[in-house]
Amino acid sequence: MRGLFWLLGLFALAVGASLAARFNDGYVLLVFPPYRAEVSLNLAIVLIIVGFAALYAALRAGALALSLPQRAREFRQRQRELRGVQSFQDAVRLLFEGRFGQALKNASAAHAAGESPQLAALVAARAAQRMRDPQRQQEWLARIDDGDKHLQAARLMLEAEMHLDLGRPAEAIVTLQRLQQIAGRHLAALRLELRAQQAMAQWDETLRLVRLLEKREALSATAAAEIRLHAHRENVRVYRKDLPQLFDYRRRLPREEMTPRLAQAFAEAFVDLGASDEAERLIAAQLDAAWPQPGSDAPDDRAGAALLQIYGEFAGGEATARIARAEGWLAARPDDAALLLVLGRLCLTQRLWGKAQSYLEAALARSAALSPGDHRRARLALARLFEDTGRTEEAMPHYRAAAQLVG
């Protein structure tokens, strides 16, 4: 529609110009001694317009010809920039796709083209890290300007990960301390520090970081529990030769962090140090909390069975009280084969032959729930009971069954 209006306008202008030319009788006299030239004013106007247009076109063509080299250089520069942008975008995409070799290649091209060179170097370093090429990763990290505050934290995080991958946790912690001064203690850095402290066997620091991460909901409860248990076990192993230190560590332990598996580690350590009474109290308190009422389940039946086994092997002390306590647990777990075995062995040590036989036979009746080791112990205990009570013939089948369990 606009083109039509322009066409109509041009026709109107042409008609107007032709009408004006009909009434214009003027002329132009040009004198170039000894020559004289006379032309109509209309022709002169047309020649002036045409000459101006020709001169303008010639000047424009000359300027264009002179600027061609510069325009060519600018065109090539724009093409390089476009290729750099495309290479950088491809590098980021390929990094997330897991194609690290191609990501490194494209990041190198983007860096060479000058497209976000600092970010391109960071992407290349990450790709080299995922390729497990620490030498190239270090080379790319060195290209990141330390003065760039926007990228310094990212570079330090990547450097800390590199140290951890190379088995240098001490250097990773130093790097994370530098990061803390710049960006504070954010969650990703705390997770890296947790890995570094575990690798350095710094268990107190490990526990502090686990508690902090769990409080911030940055670590699942299951993962936190496993790391905490391992750290506590390692500390118990360290203090295993020093009873006062082990007592102090047990006293300082938060109540909610004492689990059946950790109680087992403490109990074994106390037994080794001759503090069986403390081990007995610890196991009794743990199982009292685990089985408070009939039908309740222990948080970890395997750990509960291990605690029961230790409980049944205590020598000395008040055995009758141990039996009474175990019978209280039996009210909560009447079908617990491991508990029946412990009660049978405790009664056997007290020469309560009838009760011992009853408990041991009940445990064997639930042998599917017993581990092979507990099954063998039940057979041997019952064989010993029959032998001690003069029933040797009844003891022999249990000895043979125990021998087969060993095989």
PDB file of N, CA and C in Angstrom, residues 174-227:
ATOM      1  N   VAL A 174      43.280 -25.582  52.594  1.00  0.00           N
ATOM      2  CA  VAL A 174      43.886 -24.243  52.484  1.00  0.00           C
ATOM      3  C   VAL A 174      43.148 -23.423  51.434  1.00  0.00           C
ATOM      4  N   THR A 175      42.846 -24.039  50.295  1.00  0.00           N
ATOM      5  CA  THR A 175      42.120 -23.339  49.228  1.00  0.00           C
ATOM      6  C   THR A 175      40.727 -22.934  49.699  1.00  0.00           C
ATOM      7  N   LEU A 176      40.050 -23.821  50.424  1.00  0.00           N
ATOM      8  CA  LEU A 176      38.711 -23.500  50.924  1.00  0.00           C
ATOM      9  C   LEU A 176      38.750 -22.395  51.973  1.00  0.00           C
ATOM     10  N   GLN A 177      39.830 -22.311  52.736  1.00  0.00           N
ATOM     11  CA  GLN A 177      39.972 -21.206  53.686  1.00  0.00           C
ATOM     12  C   GLN A 177      40.104 -19.875  52.959  1.00  0.00           C
ATOM     13  N   ARG A 178      40.835 -19.868  51.843  1.00  0.00           N
ATOM     14  CA  ARG A 178      40.914 -18.656  51.021  1.00  0.00           C
ATOM     15  C   ARG A 178      39.537 -18.301  50.451  1.00  0.00           C
ATOM     16  N   LEU A 179      38.802 -19.334  50.041  1.00  0.00           N
ATOM     17  CA  LEU A 179      37.457 -19.109  49.516  1.00  0.00           C
ATOM     18  C   LEU A 179      36.546 -18.517  50.578  1.00  0.00           C
ATOM     19  N   GLN A 180      36.683 -18.998  51.807  1.00  0.00           N
ATOM     20  CA  GLN A 180      35.842 -18.493  52.893  1.00  0.00           C
ATOM     21  C   GLN A 180      36.057 -16.996  53.106  1.00  0.00           C
ATOM     22  N   GLN A 181      37.291 -16.530  52.958  1.00  0.00           N
ATOM     23  CA  GLN A 181      37.571 -15.108  53.121  1.00  0.00           C
ATOM     24  C   GLN A 181      36.917 -14.261  52.038  1.00  0.00           C
ATOM     25  N   ILE A 182      36.657 -14.875  50.877  1.00  0.00           N
ATOM     26  CA  ILE A 182      36.092 -14.127  49.756  1.00  0.00           C
ATOM     27  C   ILE A 182      34.571 -14.234  49.728  1.00  0.00           C
ATOM     28  N   ALA A 183      34.070 -15.464  49.833  1.00  0.00           N
ATOM     29  CA  ALA A 183      32.641 -15.702  49.608  1.00  0.00           C
ATOM     30  C   ALA A 183      31.907 -16.256  50.819  1.00  0.00           C
ATOM     31  N   GLY A 184      32.576 -16.393  51.970  1.00  0.00           N
ATOM     32  CA  GLY A 184      31.911 -16.966  53.127  1.00  0.00           C
ATOM     33  C   GLY A 184      31.801 -18.475  53.028  1.00  0.00           C
ATOM     34  N   ARG A 185      31.037 -19.073  53.915  1.00  0.00           N
ATOM     35  CA  ARG A 185      30.921 -20.541  53.976  1.00  0.00           C
ATOM     36  C   ARG A 185      29.588 -20.946  53.362  1.00  0.00           C
ATOM     37  N   HIS A 186      29.559 -21.144  52.051  1.00  0.00           N
ATOM     38  CA  HIS A 186      28.328 -21.615  51.433  1.00  0.00           C
ATOM     39  C   HIS A 186      28.325 -23.141  51.426  1.00  0.00           C
ATOM     40  N   LEU A 187      27.175 -23.722  51.098  1.00  0.00           N
ATOM     41  CA  LEU A 187      26.958 -25.152  51.315  1.00  0.00           C
ATOM     42  C   LEU A 187      27.875 -26.031  50.466  1.00  0.00           C
ATOM     43  N   ALA A 188      28.062 -25.646  49.196  1.00  0.00           N
ATOM     44  CA  ALA A 188      28.926 -26.472  48.342  1.00  0.00           C
ATOM     45  C   ALA A 188      30.345 -26.522  48.891  1.00  0.00           C
ATOM     46  N   ALA A 189      30.837 -25.383  49.403  1.00  0.00           N
ATOM     47  CA  ALA A 189      32.180 -25.361  49.980  1.00  0.00           C
ATOM     48  C   ALA A 189      32.243 -26.202  51.249  1.00  0.00           C
ATOM     49  N   LEU A 190      31.170 -26.189  52.041  1.00  0.00           N
ATOM     50  CA  LEU A 190      31.140 -27.009  53.258  1.00  0.00           C
ATOM     51  C   LEU A 190      31.162 -28.497  52.916  1.00  0.00           C
ATOM     52  N   ARG A 191      30.481 -28.887  51.835  1.00  0.00           N
ATOM     53  CA  ARG A 191      30.511 -30.291  51.431  1.00  0.00           C
ATOM     54  C   ARG A 191      31.926 -30.701  51.012  1.00  0.00           C
ATOM     55  N   LEU A 192      32.609 -29.818  50.274  1.00  0.00           N
ATOM     56  CA  LEU A 192      33.987 -30.119  49.887  1.00  0.00           C
ATOM     57  C   LEU A 192      34.884 -30.221  51.115  1.00  0.00           C
ATOM     58  N   GLU A 193      34.686 -29.304  52.062  1.00  0.00           N
ATOM     59  CA  GLU A 193      35.504 -29.345  53.279  1.00  0.00           C
ATOM     60  C   GLU A 193      35.238 -30.630  54.061  1.00  0.00           C
ATOM     61  N   LEU A 194      33.986 -31.094  54.052  1.00  0.00           N
ATOM     62  CA  LEU A 194      33.666 -32.351  54.733  1.00  0.00           C
ATOM     63  C   LEU A 194      34.451 -33.505  54.117  1.00  0.00           C
ATOM     64  N   ARG A 195      34.491 -33.558  52.788  1.00  0.00           N
ATOM     65  CA  ARG A 195      35.273 -34.605  52.122  1.00  0.00           C
ATOM     66  C   ARG A 195      36.752 -34.511  52.488  1.00  0.00           C
ATOM     67  N   ALA A 196      37.264 -33.284  52.536  1.00  0.00           N
ATOM     68  CA  ALA A 196      38.687 -33.098  52.839  1.00  0.00           C
ATOM     69  C   ALA A 196      38.997 -33.518  54.278  1.00  0.00           C
ATOM     70  N   GLN A 197      38.132 -33.149  55.215  1.00  0.00           N
ATOM     71  CA  GLN A 197      38.363 -33.507  56.617  1.00  0.00           C
ATOM     72  C   GLN A 197      38.274 -35.020  56.818  1.00  0.00           C
ATOM     73  N   GLN A 198      37.368 -35.674  56.100  1.00  0.00           N
ATOM     74  CA  GLN A 198      37.298 -37.139  56.173  1.00  0.00           C
ATOM     75  C   GLN A 198      38.574 -37.768  55.629  1.00  0.00           C
ATOM     76  N   ALA A 199      39.065 -37.222  54.521  1.00  0.00           N
ATOM     77  CA  ALA A 199      40.286 -37.775  53.931  1.00  0.00           C
ATOM     78  C   ALA A 199      41.487 -37.588  54.847  1.00  0.00           C
ATOM     79  N   MET A 200      41.482 -36.526  55.663  1.00  0.00           N
ATOM     80  CA  MET A 200      42.594 -36.260  56.581  1.00  0.00           C
ATOM     81  C   MET A 200      42.385 -36.919  57.949  1.00  0.00           C
ATOM     82  N   ALA A 201      41.278 -37.657  58.090  1.00  0.00           N
ATOM     83  CA  ALA A 201      40.967 -38.331  59.357  1.00  0.00           C
ATOM     84  C   ALA A 201      40.829 -37.344  60.506  1.00  0.00           C
ATOM     85  N   GLN A 202      40.308 -36.151  60.212  1.00  0.00           N
ATOM     86  CA  GLN A 202      40.024 -35.160  61.247  1.00  0.00           C
ATOM     87  C   GLN A 202      38.567 -35.357  61.669  1.00  0.00           C
ATOM     88  N   TRP A 203      38.351 -36.289  62.591  1.00  0.00           N
ATOM     89  CA  TRP A 203      36.991 -36.737  62.861  1.00  0.00           C
ATOM     90  C   TRP A 203      36.177 -35.738  63.664  1.00  0.00           C
ATOM     91  N   ASP A 204      36.814 -34.971  64.539  1.00  0.00           N
ATOM     92  CA  ASP A 204      36.064 -33.954  65.274  1.00  0.00           C
ATOM     93  C   ASP A 204      35.538 -32.876  64.321  1.00  0.00           C
ATOM     94  N   GLU A 205      36.390 -32.454  63.378  1.00  0.00           N
ATOM     95  CA  GLU A 205      35.952 -31.479  62.376  1.00  0.00           C
ATOM     96  C   GLU A 205      34.882 -32.087  61.472  1.00  0.00           C
ATOM     97  N   THR A 206      35.035 -33.352  61.158  1.00  0.00           N
ATOM     98  CA  THR A 206      34.023 -34.034  60.342  1.00  0.00           C
ATOM     99  C   THR A 206      32.671 -34.002  61.031  1.00  0.00           C
ATOM    100  N   LEU A 207      32.656 -34.296  62.318  1.00  0.00           N
ATOM    101  CA  LEU A 207      31.394 -34.277  63.063  1.00  0.00           C
ATOM    102  C   LEU A 207      30.791 -32.875  63.101  1.00  0.00           C
ATOM    103  N   ARG A 208      31.633 -31.872  63.283  1.00  0.00           N
ATOM    104  CA  ARG A 208      31.128 -30.487  63.317  1.00  0.00           C
ATOM    105  C   ARG A 208      30.475 -30.115  61.982  1.00  0.00           C
ATOM    106  N   LEU A 209      31.122 -30.485  60.880  1.00  0.00           N
ATOM    107  CA  LEU A 209      30.593 -30.137  59.565  1.00  0.00           C
ATOM    108  C   LEU A 209      29.319 -30.920  59.250  1.00  0.00           C
ATOM    109  N   VAL A 210      29.275 -32.198  59.656  1.00  0.00           N
ATOM    110  CA  VAL A 210      28.066 -32.995  59.419  1.00  0.00           C
ATOM    111  C   VAL A 210      26.881 -32.382  60.154  1.00  0.00           C
ATOM    112  N   ARG A 211      27.089 -31.995  61.388  1.00  0.00           N
ATOM    113  CA  ARG A 211      25.993 -31.382  62.159  1.00  0.00           C
ATOM    114  C   ARG A 211      25.529 -30.087  61.521  1.00  0.00           C
ATOM    115  N   LEU A 212      26.493 -29.293  61.051  1.00  0.00           N
ATOM    116  CA  LEU A 212      26.148 -28.017  60.417  1.00  0.00           C
ATOM    117  C   LEU A 212      25.372 -28.240  59.121  1.00  0.00           C
ATOM    118  N   LEU A 213      25.830 -29.171  58.281  1.00  0.00           N
ATOM    119  CA  LEU A 213      25.152 -29.434  57.007  1.00  0.00           C
ATOM    120  C   LEU A 213      23.768 -30.037  57.232  1.00  0.00           C
ATOM    121  N   GLU A 214      23.655 -30.914  58.209  1.00  0.00           N
ATOM    122  CA  GLU A 214      22.346 -31.499  58.488  1.00  0.00           C
ATOM    123  C   GLU A 214      21.387 -30.440  59.018  1.00  0.00           C
ATOM    124  N   LYS A 215      21.881 -29.526  59.813  1.00  0.00           N
ATOM    125  CA  LYS A 215      21.051 -28.447  60.335  1.00  0.00           C
ATOM    126  C   LYS A 215      20.538 -27.568  59.207  1.00  0.00           C
ATOM    127  N   ARG A 216      21.358 -27.359  58.194  1.00  0.00           N
ATOM    128  CA  ARG A 216      20.954 -26.540  57.036  1.00  0.00           C
ATOM    129  C   ARG A 216      20.231 -27.361  55.972  1.00  0.00           C
ATOM    130  N   GLU A 217      19.928 -28.621  56.281  1.00  0.00           N
ATOM    131  CA  GLU A 217      19.232 -29.514  55.357  1.00  0.00           C
ATOM    132  C   GLU A 217      19.986 -29.668  54.043  1.00  0.00           C
ATOM    133  N   ALA A 218      21.309 -29.655  54.131  1.00  0.00           N
ATOM    134  CA  ALA A 218      22.149 -29.836  52.947  1.00  0.00           C
ATOM    135  C   ALA A 218      22.702 -31.245  52.860  1.00  0.00           C
ATOM    136  N   LEU A 219      22.277 -32.100  53.781  1.00  0.00           N
ATOM    137  CA  LEU A 219      22.756 -33.480  53.806  1.00  0.00           C
ATOM    138  C   LEU A 219      21.602 -34.338  54.277  1.00  0.00           C
ATOM    139  N   SER A 220      21.353 -35.434  53.573  1.00  0.00           N
ATOM    140  CA  SER A 220      20.234 -36.293  53.963  1.00  0.00           C
ATOM    141  C   SER A 220      20.499 -36.917  55.329  1.00  0.00           C
ATOM    142  N   ALA A 221      19.424 -37.248  56.025  1.00  0.00           N
ATOM    143  CA  ALA A 221      19.561 -37.820  57.362  1.00  0.00           C
ATOM    144  C   ALA A 221      20.318 -39.144  57.321  1.00  0.00           C
ATOM    145  N   THR A 222      20.080 -39.940  56.276  1.00  0.00           N
ATOM    146  CA  THR A 222      20.754 -41.238  56.170  1.00  0.00           C
ATOM    147  C   THR A 222      22.253 -41.063  55.973  1.00  0.00           C
ATOM    148  N   ALA A 223      22.624 -40.171  55.043  1.00  0.00           N
ATOM    149  CA  ALA A 223      24.052 -39.921  54.789  1.00  0.00           C
ATOM    150  C   ALA A 223      24.727 -39.338  56.019  1.00  0.00           C
ATOM    151  N   ALA A 224      24.047 -38.394  56.679  1.00  0.00           N
ATOM    152  CA  ALA A 224      24.623 -37.783  57.879  1.00  0.00           C
ATOM    153  C   ALA A 224      24.842 -38.823  58.971  1.00  0.00           C
ATOM    154  N   ALA A 225      23.879 -39.730  59.136  1.00  0.00           N
ATOM    155  CA  ALA A 225      24.000 -40.761  60.173  1.00  0.00           C
ATOM    156  C   ALA A 225      25.186 -41.683  59.898  1.00  0.00           C
ATOM    157  N   GLU A 226      25.367 -42.064  58.635  1.00  0.00           N
ATOM    158  CA  GLU A 226      26.483 -42.953  58.298  1.00  0.00           C
ATOM    159  C   GLU A 226      27.836 -42.266  58.516  1.00  0.00           C
ATOM    160  N   ILE A 227      27.942 -41.014  58.103  1.00  0.00           N
ATOM    161  CA  ILE A 227      29.216 -40.291  58.286  1.00  0.00           C
ATOM    162  C   ILE A 227      29.490 -40.091  59.772  1.00  0.00           C
TER     163      ILE A 227
END
